[in-house]
PDB file of C-alpha atoms in Angstrom:
ATOM      1  CA  MET T   1     -48.180 -15.431  10.617  1.00  0.00           C
ATOM      2  CA  ALA T   2     -47.478 -17.070  12.883  1.00  0.00           C
ATOM      3  CA  GLN T   3     -49.338 -15.761  16.597  1.00  0.00           C
ATOM      4  CA  ALA T   4     -47.588 -13.392  18.188  1.00  0.00           C
ATOM      5  CA  PRO T   5     -46.609 -15.364  21.761  1.00  0.00           C
ATOM      6  CA  GLY T   6     -48.709 -13.426  25.099  1.00  0.00           C
ATOM      7  CA  PRO T   7     -46.962 -12.030  28.115  1.00  0.00           C
ATOM      8  CA  GLY T   8     -46.395 -15.041  30.094  1.00  0.00           C
ATOM      9  CA  ARG T   9     -44.539 -17.491  26.563  1.00  0.00           C
ATOM     10  CA  GLN T  10     -42.746 -14.119  26.370  1.00  0.00           C
ATOM     11  CA  VAL T  11     -40.445 -13.495  29.727  1.00  0.00           C
ATOM     12  CA  GLN T  12     -40.549 -17.514  29.541  1.00  0.00           C
ATOM     13  CA  ILE T  13     -39.238 -17.040  26.465  1.00  0.00           C
ATOM     14  CA  ALA T  14     -36.293 -14.187  27.625  1.00  0.00           C
ATOM     15  CA  HIS T  15     -35.494 -16.196  30.514  1.00  0.00           C
ATOM     16  CA  ILE T  16     -34.988 -19.371  29.178  1.00  0.00           C
ATOM     17  CA  ALA T  17     -33.335 -17.069  25.443  1.00  0.00           C
ATOM     18  CA  THR T  18     -31.169 -15.522  29.036  1.00  0.00           C
ATOM     19  CA  GLN T  19     -29.404 -18.863  30.149  1.00  0.00           C
ATOM     20  CA  HIS T  20     -28.622 -19.910  26.899  1.00  0.00           C
ATOM     21  CA  TYR T  21     -26.894 -17.216  25.137  1.00  0.00           C
ATOM     22  CA  LEU T  22     -25.837 -15.119  28.077  1.00  0.00           C
ATOM     23  CA  GLN T  23     -24.589 -17.610  31.030  1.00  0.00           C
ATOM     24  CA  ASN T  24     -23.394 -20.074  28.233  1.00  0.00           C
ATOM     25  CA  LYS T  25     -25.602 -23.345  29.767  1.00  0.00           C
ATOM     26  CA  THR T  26     -26.196 -26.359  27.373  1.00  0.00           C
ATOM     27  CA  ARG T  27     -30.299 -26.700  26.514  1.00  0.00           C
ATOM     28  CA  ILE T  28     -29.563 -30.029  29.004  1.00  0.00           C
ATOM     29  CA  GLU T  29     -28.506 -27.392  32.534  1.00  0.00           C
ATOM     30  CA  ILE T  30     -30.805 -25.785  30.925  1.00  0.00           C
ATOM     31  CA  ALA T  31     -33.953 -28.799  30.492  1.00  0.00           C
ATOM     32  CA  ASN T  32     -32.494 -30.185  34.248  1.00  0.00           C
ATOM     33  CA  GLU T  33     -33.578 -26.718  36.405  1.00  0.00           C
ATOM     34  CA  THR T  34     -36.243 -26.067  35.234  1.00  0.00           C
ATOM     35  CA  GLY T  35     -37.934 -29.227  34.726  1.00  0.00           C
ATOM     36  CA  LEU T  36     -39.060 -28.687  31.015  1.00  0.00           C
ATOM     37  CA  SER T  37     -37.883 -31.192  28.156  1.00  0.00           C
ATOM     38  CA  ARG T  38     -34.803 -30.279  26.247  1.00  0.00           C
ATOM     39  CA  PHE T  39     -36.835 -31.078  23.277  1.00  0.00           C
ATOM     40  CA  LYS T  40     -38.849 -27.734  24.593  1.00  0.00           C
ATOM     41  CA  VAL T  41     -35.976 -25.464  25.533  1.00  0.00           C
ATOM     42  CA  ALA T  42     -34.564 -25.847  21.756  1.00  0.00           C
ATOM     43  CA  ARG T  43     -38.488 -25.542  20.794  1.00  0.00           C
ATOM     44  CA  LEU T  44     -38.208 -21.994  23.214  1.00  0.00           C
ATOM     45  CA  LEU T  45     -35.079 -21.400  21.361  1.00  0.00           C
ATOM     46  CA  GLU T  46     -35.829 -21.940  17.783  1.00  0.00           C
ATOM     47  CA  GLU T  47     -39.089 -18.585  19.356  1.00  0.00           C
ATOM     48  CA  ALA T  48     -36.382 -16.624  20.666  1.00  0.00           C
ATOM     49  CA  VAL T  49     -35.139 -15.678  17.731  1.00  0.00           C
ATOM     50  CA  SER T  50     -38.647 -16.379  15.524  1.00  0.00           C
ATOM     51  CA  SER T  51     -40.876 -13.703  17.696  1.00  0.00           C
ATOM     52  CA  GLY T  52     -37.892 -11.181  17.457  1.00  0.00           C
ATOM     53  CA  ILE T  53     -37.400 -11.868  21.610  1.00  0.00           C
ATOM     54  CA  VAL T  54     -33.288 -12.244  20.802  1.00  0.00           C
ATOM     55  CA  ARG T  55     -31.910 -11.139  17.702  1.00  0.00           C
ATOM     56  CA  ILE T  56     -27.831 -12.315  16.634  1.00  0.00           C
ATOM     57  CA  ASP T  57     -26.037  -9.834  15.474  1.00  0.00           C
ATOM     58  CA  ILE T  58     -22.794 -10.718  14.296  1.00  0.00           C
ATOM     59  CA  GLN T  59     -19.749  -8.173  13.012  1.00  0.00           C
ATOM     60  CA  SER T  60     -16.710  -7.696  12.482  1.00  0.00           C
ATOM     61  CA  PRO T  61     -14.423  -5.053  14.664  1.00  0.00           C
ATOM     62  CA  SER T  62     -11.841  -4.828  11.400  1.00  0.00           C
ATOM     63  CA  GLY T  63     -13.675  -3.364   8.225  1.00  0.00           C
ATOM     64  CA  VAL T  64     -14.213  -7.457   7.519  1.00  0.00           C
ATOM     65  CA  ARG T  65     -17.862  -6.881   5.591  1.00  0.00           C
ATOM     66  CA  LEU T  66     -18.910 -10.657   7.046  1.00  0.00           C
ATOM     67  CA  ASP T  67     -22.269 -10.340   5.878  1.00  0.00           C
ATOM     68  CA  LEU T  68     -20.603 -10.533   1.679  1.00  0.00           C
ATOM     69  CA  SER T  69     -17.425 -12.114   2.292  1.00  0.00           C
ATOM     70  CA  VAL T  70     -19.926 -15.716   2.821  1.00  0.00           C
ATOM     71  CA  GLN T  71     -22.186 -15.018   0.423  1.00  0.00           C
ATOM     72  CA  LEU T  72     -18.802 -14.398  -1.907  1.00  0.00           C
ATOM     73  CA  ALA T  73     -17.700 -17.592  -0.925  1.00  0.00           C
ATOM     74  CA  GLU T  74     -21.577 -19.776  -1.052  1.00  0.00           C
ATOM     75  CA  ARG T  75     -22.249 -18.418  -4.502  1.00  0.00           C
ATOM     76  CA  PHE T  76     -18.843 -19.318  -5.835  1.00  0.00           C
ATOM     77  CA  LYS T  77     -17.988 -22.152  -3.593  1.00  0.00           C
ATOM     78  CA  LEU T  78     -14.905 -20.246  -3.056  1.00  0.00           C
ATOM     79  CA  ASP T  79     -12.400 -21.737   0.563  1.00  0.00           C
ATOM     80  CA  HIS T  80     -11.384 -17.632   1.487  1.00  0.00           C
ATOM     81  CA  SER T  81     -13.240 -14.684   0.792  1.00  0.00           C
ATOM     82  CA  VAL T  82     -12.412 -11.722   2.849  1.00  0.00           C
ATOM     83  CA  VAL T  83     -14.164  -8.042   1.478  1.00  0.00           C
ATOM     84  CA  VAL T  84     -13.380  -5.201   3.675  1.00  0.00           C
ATOM     85  CA  ASP T  85     -14.712  -1.535   3.442  1.00  0.00           C
ATOM     86  CA  VAL T  86     -12.736   0.872   2.629  1.00  0.00           C
ATOM     87  CA  PRO T  87     -13.313   4.341   3.259  1.00  0.00           C
ATOM     88  CA  SER T  88     -12.188   6.291  -0.097  1.00  0.00           C
ATOM     89  CA  GLY T  89     -11.991   5.121  -3.888  1.00  0.00           C
ATOM     90  CA  ASP T  90      -8.766   6.348  -4.412  1.00  0.00           C
ATOM     91  CA  GLU T  91      -7.366   3.193  -6.648  1.00  0.00           C
ATOM     92  CA  GLN T  92      -4.194   3.762  -4.515  1.00  0.00           C
ATOM     93  CA  VAL T  93      -6.119   3.696  -1.349  1.00  0.00           C
ATOM     94  CA  LEU T  94      -8.164   0.642  -2.190  1.00  0.00           C
ATOM     95  CA  GLN T  95      -4.841  -0.730  -2.588  1.00  0.00           C
ATOM     96  CA  ALA T  96      -3.742  -0.578   0.296  1.00  0.00           C
ATOM     97  CA  ARG T  97      -6.648  -1.629   1.468  1.00  0.00           C
ATOM     98  CA  LEU T  98      -6.916  -5.137   0.138  1.00  0.00           C
ATOM     99  CA  GLY T  99      -3.230  -5.354   0.720  1.00  0.00           C
ATOM    100  CA  SER T 100      -3.018  -5.386   4.281  1.00  0.00           C
ATOM    101  CA  THR T 101      -5.680  -8.037   4.282  1.00  0.00           C
ATOM    102  CA  VAL T 102      -3.929  -9.756   2.126  1.00  0.00           C
ATOM    103  CA  GLY T 103      -1.285  -9.728   3.909  1.00  0.00           C
ATOM    104  CA  ASP T 104      -3.123 -10.539   7.604  1.00  0.00           C
ATOM    105  CA  LEU T 105      -4.419 -14.166   5.776  1.00  0.00           C
ATOM    106  CA  LEU T 106      -1.195 -14.788   5.086  1.00  0.00           C
ATOM    107  CA  SER T 107      -0.206 -14.637   8.380  1.00  0.00           C
ATOM    108  CA  GLU T 108      -2.816 -16.251   9.358  1.00  0.00           C
ATOM    109  CA  ILE T 109      -3.410 -19.769   6.977  1.00  0.00           C
ATOM    110  CA  LEU T 110       0.464 -20.218   5.990  1.00  0.00           C
ATOM    111  CA  THR T 111       3.006 -22.646   8.361  1.00  0.00           C
ATOM    112  CA  ASP T 112       6.225 -23.620   7.808  1.00  0.00           C
ATOM    113  CA  ASP T 113       5.307 -27.042   5.889  1.00  0.00           C
ATOM    114  CA  ASP T 114       3.798 -24.372   3.425  1.00  0.00           C
ATOM    115  CA  VAL T 115       5.194 -23.068   0.127  1.00  0.00           C
ATOM    116  CA  LEU T 116       4.130 -19.558  -1.272  1.00  0.00           C
ATOM    117  CA  GLY T 117       3.711 -18.430  -4.598  1.00  0.00           C
ATOM    118  CA  LEU T 118       3.523 -14.875  -6.072  1.00  0.00           C
ATOM    119  CA  THR T 119       2.790 -13.302  -8.563  1.00  0.00           C
ATOM    120  CA  SER T 120       3.478  -9.664  -9.284  1.00  0.00           C
ATOM    121  CA  GLY T 121       1.505  -5.700  -8.521  1.00  0.00           C
ATOM    122  CA  ARG T 122       0.593  -3.567  -6.617  1.00  0.00           C
ATOM    123  CA  THR T 123      -2.057  -5.135  -4.323  1.00  0.00           C
ATOM    124  CA  LEU T 124       0.738  -7.289  -3.639  1.00  0.00           C
ATOM    125  CA  SER T 125       3.588  -4.503  -3.113  1.00  0.00           C
ATOM    126  CA  THR T 126       1.497  -3.220  -0.576  1.00  0.00           C
ATOM    127  CA  MET T 127       0.893  -6.118   0.883  1.00  0.00           C
ATOM    128  CA  ALA T 128       4.603  -7.075   1.379  1.00  0.00           C
ATOM    129  CA  ARG T 129       5.140  -3.830   2.160  1.00  0.00           C
ATOM    130  CA  SER T 130       2.558  -4.280   5.384  1.00  0.00           C
ATOM    131  CA  LEU T 131       3.570  -8.135   6.407  1.00  0.00           C
ATOM    132  CA  LYS T 132       5.053  -7.770   9.707  1.00  0.00           C
ATOM    133  CA  THR T 133       5.268 -11.235  10.097  1.00  0.00           C
ATOM    134  CA  LEU T 134       5.527 -14.928   8.723  1.00  0.00           C
ATOM    135  CA  PRO T 135       5.855 -18.134   9.018  1.00  0.00           C
ATOM    136  CA  LYS T 136       9.360 -20.183   7.705  1.00  0.00           C
ATOM    137  CA  CYS T 137       7.695 -20.831   4.426  1.00  0.00           C
ATOM    138  CA  GLY T 138       9.396 -20.979   0.726  1.00  0.00           C
ATOM    139  CA  VAL T 139       9.279 -18.289  -1.155  1.00  0.00           C
ATOM    140  CA  VAL T 140       8.454 -18.554  -5.233  1.00  0.00           C
ATOM    141  CA  GLN T 141       8.523 -15.929  -7.793  1.00  0.00           C
ATOM    142  CA  LEU T 142       5.340 -17.816 -10.097  1.00  0.00           C
ATOM    143  CA  ALA T 143       5.229 -15.425 -13.507  1.00  0.00           C
ATOM    144  CA  GLY T 144       8.616 -12.725 -14.772  1.00  0.00           C
ATOM    145  CA  VAL T 145       8.700  -9.328 -14.281  1.00  0.00           C
ATOM    146  CA  ALA T 146       5.913  -6.702 -16.277  1.00  0.00           C
ATOM    147  CA  GLY T 147       5.455  -3.611 -14.078  1.00  0.00           C
ATOM    148  CA  PRO T 148       7.262  -1.571 -12.661  1.00  0.00           C
ATOM    149  CA  ILE T 149      10.794  -1.962 -10.112  1.00  0.00           C
ATOM    150  CA  GLN T 150       9.139  -1.447  -6.690  1.00  0.00           C
ATOM    151  CA  GLU T 151       5.866  -3.363  -8.006  1.00  0.00           C
ATOM    152  CA  THR T 152       7.829  -6.205  -9.540  1.00  0.00           C
ATOM    153  CA  GLY T 153       7.914 -10.273  -9.201  1.00  0.00           C
ATOM    154  CA  LEU T 154      11.502  -9.471  -7.077  1.00  0.00           C
ATOM    155  CA  GLU T 155      11.024  -6.628  -5.022  1.00  0.00           C
ATOM    156  CA  ILE T 156       7.854  -8.313  -3.285  1.00  0.00           C
ATOM    157  CA  MET T 157      10.480 -11.469  -3.271  1.00  0.00           C
ATOM    158  CA  ARG T 158      12.722  -9.206  -1.342  1.00  0.00           C
ATOM    159  CA  ARG T 159      10.500  -8.219   0.996  1.00  0.00           C
ATOM    160  CA  VAL T 160       9.035 -11.282   1.744  1.00  0.00           C
ATOM    161  CA  SER T 161      11.432 -13.700   2.045  1.00  0.00           C
ATOM    162  CA  SER T 162      13.397 -11.440   4.375  1.00  0.00           C
ATOM    163  CA  ILE T 163      10.428 -11.237   6.445  1.00  0.00           C
ATOM    164  CA  ALA T 164       9.428 -15.394   6.539  1.00  0.00           C
ATOM    165  CA  GLY T 165      13.950 -15.497   6.706  1.00  0.00           C
ATOM    166  CA  VAL T 166      14.392 -17.600   3.804  1.00  0.00           C
ATOM    167  CA  ARG T 167      15.904 -17.950   0.158  1.00  0.00           C
ATOM    168  CA  PRO T 168      13.514 -17.103  -1.710  1.00  0.00           C
ATOM    169  CA  TRP T 169      13.647 -18.547  -4.977  1.00  0.00           C
ATOM    170  CA  THR T 170      13.546 -15.885  -8.232  1.00  0.00           C
ATOM    171  CA  ILE T 171      12.627 -15.271 -11.746  1.00  0.00           C
ATOM    172  CA  TYR T 172      15.413 -12.249 -13.408  1.00  0.00           C
ATOM    173  CA  SER T 173      13.913 -12.081 -17.418  1.00  0.00           C
ATOM    174  CA  PRO T 174      10.427 -10.369 -18.640  1.00  0.00           C
ATOM    175  CA  LEU T 175       7.395 -11.887 -18.257  1.00  0.00           C
ATOM    176  CA  VAL T 176       6.801 -12.384 -22.491  1.00  0.00           C
ATOM    177  CA  MET T 177       9.475 -12.691 -24.620  1.00  0.00           C
ATOM    178  CA  SER T 178       9.352 -11.627 -28.291  1.00  0.00           C
ATOM    179  CA  ASP T 179       9.092 -15.136 -29.802  1.00  0.00           C
ATOM    180  CA  ALA T 180       8.620 -18.932 -28.292  1.00  0.00           C
ATOM    181  CA  GLN T 181      12.400 -19.381 -29.368  1.00  0.00           C
ATOM    182  CA  ALA T 182      13.763 -16.542 -27.325  1.00  0.00           C
ATOM    183  CA  ALA T 183      11.455 -18.172 -24.067  1.00  0.00           C
ATOM    184  CA  LEU T 184      12.942 -21.324 -24.002  1.00  0.00           C
ATOM    185  CA  GLY T 185      16.551 -20.463 -23.769  1.00  0.00           C
ATOM    186  CA  VAL T 186      14.819 -18.220 -21.149  1.00  0.00           C
ATOM    187  CA  ARG T 187      13.622 -21.808 -19.052  1.00  0.00           C
ATOM    188  CA  ARG T 188      17.024 -23.575 -20.009  1.00  0.00           C
ATOM    189  CA  GLN T 189      18.186 -20.992 -17.624  1.00  0.00           C
ATOM    190  CA  PRO T 190      19.638 -22.653 -14.259  1.00  0.00           C
ATOM    191  CA  ASP T 191      18.458 -20.054 -12.411  1.00  0.00           C
ATOM    192  CA  THR T 192      15.454 -20.188 -14.346  1.00  0.00           C
ATOM    193  CA  ALA T 193      14.748 -23.682 -14.360  1.00  0.00           C
ATOM    194  CA  GLN T 194      15.235 -23.992 -10.667  1.00  0.00           C
ATOM    195  CA  THR T 195      12.109 -21.524  -9.753  1.00  0.00           C
ATOM    196  CA  PHE T 196      10.172 -23.390 -12.055  1.00  0.00           C
ATOM    197  CA  ASP T 197      11.006 -27.163 -10.284  1.00  0.00           C
ATOM    198  CA  GLN T 198       9.896 -25.130  -7.508  1.00  0.00           C
ATOM    199  CA  PHE T 199       5.999 -24.905  -8.689  1.00  0.00           C
ATOM    200  CA  PRO T 200       4.977 -28.236  -8.743  1.00  0.00           C
ATOM    201  CA  ARG T 201       6.343 -27.281  -4.323  1.00  0.00           C
ATOM    202  CA  VAL T 202       3.910 -24.095  -4.177  1.00  0.00           C
ATOM    203  CA  THR T 203       0.925 -24.771  -1.824  1.00  0.00           C
ATOM    204  CA  VAL T 204      -0.936 -21.216  -1.071  1.00  0.00           C
ATOM    205  CA  ALA T 205      -0.554 -19.118  -3.972  1.00  0.00           C
ATOM    206  CA  VAL T 206      -1.206 -15.427  -4.071  1.00  0.00           C
ATOM    207  CA  GLY T 207      -1.653 -13.333  -7.787  1.00  0.00           C
ATOM    208  CA  ALA T 208      -3.107 -10.293  -8.893  1.00  0.00           C
ATOM    209  CA  VAL T 209      -5.526  -9.784 -11.822  1.00  0.00           C
ATOM    210  CA  GLY T 210      -5.161  -7.781 -14.437  1.00  0.00           C
ATOM    211  CA  SER T 211      -7.390  -6.517 -16.022  1.00  0.00           C
ATOM    212  CA  TRP T 212      -8.454  -6.352 -19.746  1.00  0.00           C
ATOM    213  CA  GLN T 213     -11.295  -4.615 -20.603  1.00  0.00           C
ATOM    214  CA  PRO T 214     -10.939  -1.974 -19.002  1.00  0.00           C
ATOM    215  CA  GLU T 215      -7.980  -1.514 -19.777  1.00  0.00           C
ATOM    216  CA  ASN T 216      -5.487  -2.121 -16.033  1.00  0.00           C
ATOM    217  CA  SER T 217      -2.766  -4.001 -16.816  1.00  0.00           C
ATOM    218  CA  GLN T 218       0.478  -4.522 -15.623  1.00  0.00           C
ATOM    219  CA  MET T 219       1.057  -6.666 -18.674  1.00  0.00           C
ATOM    220  CA  ILE T 220      -0.575  -3.663 -21.021  1.00  0.00           C
ATOM    221  CA  LYS T 221       0.436  -0.626 -19.756  1.00  0.00           C
ATOM    222  CA  ASN T 222       4.156  -2.121 -19.691  1.00  0.00           C
ATOM    223  CA  ARG T 223       4.288  -3.224 -23.294  1.00  0.00           C
ATOM    224  CA  ALA T 224       4.765  -6.640 -22.631  1.00  0.00           C
ATOM    225  CA  LEU T 225       3.042  -7.128 -25.219  1.00  0.00           C
ATOM    226  CA  SER T 226       3.027  -5.298 -28.511  1.00  0.00           C
ATOM    227  CA  GLU T 227       0.153  -3.329 -29.805  1.00  0.00           C
ATOM    228  CA  ALA T 228      -0.052  -6.756 -32.557  1.00  0.00           C
ATOM    229  CA  ASP T 229      -0.712  -8.746 -30.062  1.00  0.00           C
ATOM    230  CA  ARG T 230      -2.769  -7.312 -28.028  1.00  0.00           C
ATOM    231  CA  THR T 231      -5.459  -6.429 -30.890  1.00  0.00           C
ATOM    232  CA  LYS T 232      -5.383 -10.136 -31.604  1.00  0.00           C
ATOM    233  CA  LEU T 233      -5.604 -10.630 -28.022  1.00  0.00           C
ATOM    234  CA  LEU T 234      -8.479  -8.889 -27.971  1.00  0.00           C
ATOM    235  CA  GLU T 235     -10.186 -10.261 -30.261  1.00  0.00           C
ATOM    236  CA  ARG T 236      -9.569 -13.700 -28.701  1.00  0.00           C
ATOM    237  CA  GLY T 237     -12.258 -12.346 -25.867  1.00  0.00           C
ATOM    238  CA  VAL T 238      -9.189 -12.013 -23.638  1.00  0.00           C
ATOM    239  CA  VAL T 239     -10.833  -9.476 -20.646  1.00  0.00           C
ATOM    240  CA  ALA T 240      -8.369 -11.051 -17.420  1.00  0.00           C
ATOM    241  CA  GLU T 241      -4.751 -11.775 -16.404  1.00  0.00           C
ATOM    242  CA  PHE T 242      -3.262 -13.973 -13.532  1.00  0.00           C
ATOM    243  CA  GLY T 243       0.398 -14.015 -13.652  1.00  0.00           C
ATOM    244  CA  ALA T 244       0.209 -14.659 -17.432  1.00  0.00           C
ATOM    245  CA  THR T 245      -3.015 -17.048 -18.102  1.00  0.00           C
ATOM    246  CA  LEU T 246      -5.542 -14.906 -19.606  1.00  0.00           C
ATOM    247  CA  ILE T 247      -9.080 -15.106 -19.454  1.00  0.00           C
ATOM    248  CA  ALA T 248     -12.601 -14.893 -21.976  1.00  0.00           C
ATOM    249  CA  ASP T 249     -15.877 -13.826 -20.394  1.00  0.00           C
ATOM    250  CA  SER T 250     -17.217 -17.215 -19.864  1.00  0.00           C
ATOM    251  CA  GLY T 251     -13.782 -17.902 -18.041  1.00  0.00           C
ATOM    252  CA  GLU T 252     -12.052 -19.411 -20.772  1.00  0.00           C
ATOM    253  CA  VAL T 253      -8.245 -19.878 -20.690  1.00  0.00           C
ATOM    254  CA  ILE T 254      -6.516 -18.589 -24.415  1.00  0.00           C
ATOM    255  CA  HIS T 255      -3.233 -19.824 -24.875  1.00  0.00           C
ATOM    256  CA  ASP T 256      -2.317 -18.169 -27.898  1.00  0.00           C
ATOM    257  CA  ILE T 257       0.629 -17.329 -26.111  1.00  0.00           C
ATOM    258  CA  ASP T 258       2.039 -19.959 -23.103  1.00  0.00           C
ATOM    259  CA  ASP T 259       5.277 -20.786 -25.469  1.00  0.00           C
ATOM    260  CA  ARG T 260       6.221 -17.090 -25.483  1.00  0.00           C
ATOM    261  CA  CYS T 261       5.285 -16.424 -21.073  1.00  0.00           C
ATOM    262  CA  ILE T 262       7.984 -17.478 -18.907  1.00  0.00           C
ATOM    263  CA  ALA T 263       6.013 -17.788 -15.641  1.00  0.00           C
ATOM    264  CA  ILE T 264       3.233 -21.117 -14.970  1.00  0.00           C
ATOM    265  CA  SER T 265       0.940 -22.123 -16.393  1.00  0.00           C
ATOM    266  CA  GLU T 266      -3.054 -22.732 -16.415  1.00  0.00           C
ATOM    267  CA  ALA T 267      -1.855 -26.873 -15.249  1.00  0.00           C
ATOM    268  CA  GLY T 268       0.471 -25.242 -12.378  1.00  0.00           C
ATOM    269  CA  TRP T 269      -2.430 -23.280 -11.276  1.00  0.00           C
ATOM    270  CA  ARG T 270      -5.241 -25.343 -11.251  1.00  0.00           C
ATOM    271  CA  ALA T 271      -2.514 -28.037  -9.206  1.00  0.00           C
ATOM    272  CA  ILE T 272      -1.763 -26.433  -6.366  1.00  0.00           C
ATOM    273  CA  PRO T 273      -3.584 -25.613  -3.464  1.00  0.00           C
ATOM    274  CA  THR T 274      -4.927 -22.674  -2.942  1.00  0.00           C
ATOM    275  CA  VAL T 275      -5.012 -19.814  -4.487  1.00  0.00           C
ATOM    276  CA  ILE T 276      -6.086 -16.842  -3.690  1.00  0.00           C
ATOM    277  CA  ALA T 277      -6.194 -13.163  -5.636  1.00  0.00           C
ATOM    278  CA  ALA T 278      -6.401 -10.143  -4.262  1.00  0.00           C
ATOM    279  CA  ALA T 279      -8.481  -7.278  -7.112  1.00  0.00           C
ATOM    280  CA  GLY T 280     -11.056  -4.724  -6.263  1.00  0.00           C
ATOM    281  CA  GLY T 281     -12.672  -1.481  -7.660  1.00  0.00           C
ATOM    282  CA  PRO T 282     -15.334  -1.007 -10.971  1.00  0.00           C
ATOM    283  CA  SER T 283     -12.265  -0.971 -13.269  1.00  0.00           C
ATOM    284  CA  LYS T 284     -11.106  -4.935 -12.331  1.00  0.00           C
ATOM    285  CA  THR T 285     -15.105  -6.470 -11.416  1.00  0.00           C
ATOM    286  CA  ARG T 286     -15.840  -7.460 -15.273  1.00  0.00           C
ATOM    287  CA  ALA T 287     -11.616  -9.440 -15.437  1.00  0.00           C
ATOM    288  CA  ILE T 288     -12.427 -11.244 -11.292  1.00  0.00           C
ATOM    289  CA  ARG T 289     -15.787 -12.503 -12.414  1.00  0.00           C
ATOM    290  CA  ALA T 290     -14.001 -13.858 -15.294  1.00  0.00           C
ATOM    291  CA  LEU T 291     -11.613 -15.636 -13.184  1.00  0.00           C
ATOM    292  CA  LEU T 292     -14.627 -16.886 -10.876  1.00  0.00           C
ATOM    293  CA  ALA T 293     -15.682 -18.572 -13.920  1.00  0.00           C
ATOM    294  CA  SER T 294     -12.426 -19.912 -14.333  1.00  0.00           C
ATOM    295  CA  GLY T 295     -12.052 -22.007 -11.445  1.00  0.00           C
ATOM    296  CA  LEU T 296      -8.452 -21.064 -11.034  1.00  0.00           C
ATOM    297  CA  ILE T 297      -8.822 -19.469  -7.636  1.00  0.00           C
ATOM    298  CA  HIS T 298     -10.460 -21.194  -4.542  1.00  0.00           C
ATOM    299  CA  GLY T 299     -10.062 -17.206  -2.477  1.00  0.00           C
ATOM    300  CA  LEU T 300     -10.754 -13.840  -3.511  1.00  0.00           C
ATOM    301  CA  VAL T 301      -9.693 -10.738  -1.085  1.00  0.00           C
ATOM    302  CA  THR T 302     -12.217  -7.763  -2.367  1.00  0.00           C
ATOM    303  CA  ASP T 303     -13.403  -4.722  -1.922  1.00  0.00           C
ATOM    304  CA  SER T 304     -17.770  -4.296  -0.579  1.00  0.00           C
ATOM    305  CA  GLY T 305     -18.288  -2.149  -3.805  1.00  0.00           C
ATOM    306  CA  THR T 306     -16.600  -5.103  -5.765  1.00  0.00           C
ATOM    307  CA  ALA T 307     -18.748  -8.062  -4.399  1.00  0.00           C
ATOM    308  CA  GLU T 308     -22.179  -6.340  -3.823  1.00  0.00           C
ATOM    309  CA  ARG T 309     -21.579  -6.019  -8.520  1.00  0.00           C
ATOM    310  CA  LEU T 310     -19.285  -9.569  -8.405  1.00  0.00           C
ATOM    311  CA  LEU T 311     -23.658 -10.966  -6.359  1.00  0.00           C
ATOM    312  CA  GLY T 312     -25.527  -8.054  -7.834  1.00  0.00           C
ATOM    313  CA  GLY T 313     -24.376 -10.055 -12.230  1.00  0.00           C
TER     314      GLY T 313
END
């Protein structure tokens, strides 16, 4: 264990640290003024931290947990990682907090040259309601309807595109059709086909996460699938959905109903440069972990409790 500096050296360290950290002087400027070499100044600044004379405390005034955000980004190799404290365990409070945070992130990273892709869900619905400004970017719906009207992609698209001041590319269809032939017919409809043609243009996408085990999924709750379909997919190991992409714990994508879905495909997700998931809470943790394992996303907005569970798992 290193010996603590004596009182004279402590004063010297404090003097150098004050000039550097509080008076914003460079190491070269301090060296010129004190007659010390810049290497000596560098060593004294390092000792200022290691001895506890200088303490560096990184804090966020907005409720963003910077420590957990950085840890998640490093653990899962994420380009965008935002973890927020949520004052209540209530699911609606959680969705509102995550939704507004996603909206703030989009306002920060989007430009006029981007094309924004969106799925549906309660968190994205609160995001759409909380948005104040967006650049004049394109807006594309990435999946059909699977939930209540106020939470569907159509309503989210209406709100987001009105803020951006652009024409949205929408999908007027259920998320899952009864069979592959019916889905093919929907995809051939001119309006739907034109929206699908926009998928390769999407540069930033945001998707909600559905959990199958435990059950917290719009696809299941709103009977987009039959009980027989659901049972078969659970037996195949599905624990999460992202759009209409079904995922197992290992991150493997399950393709059993791809030909019945009116939504962007796994390959389509992987072609988008920036894909961000927005989800949190105990019931979504397993699904989020599976989604992270799949490699489909480059960013995550979640709550501190979920982040701690993901990091601890």
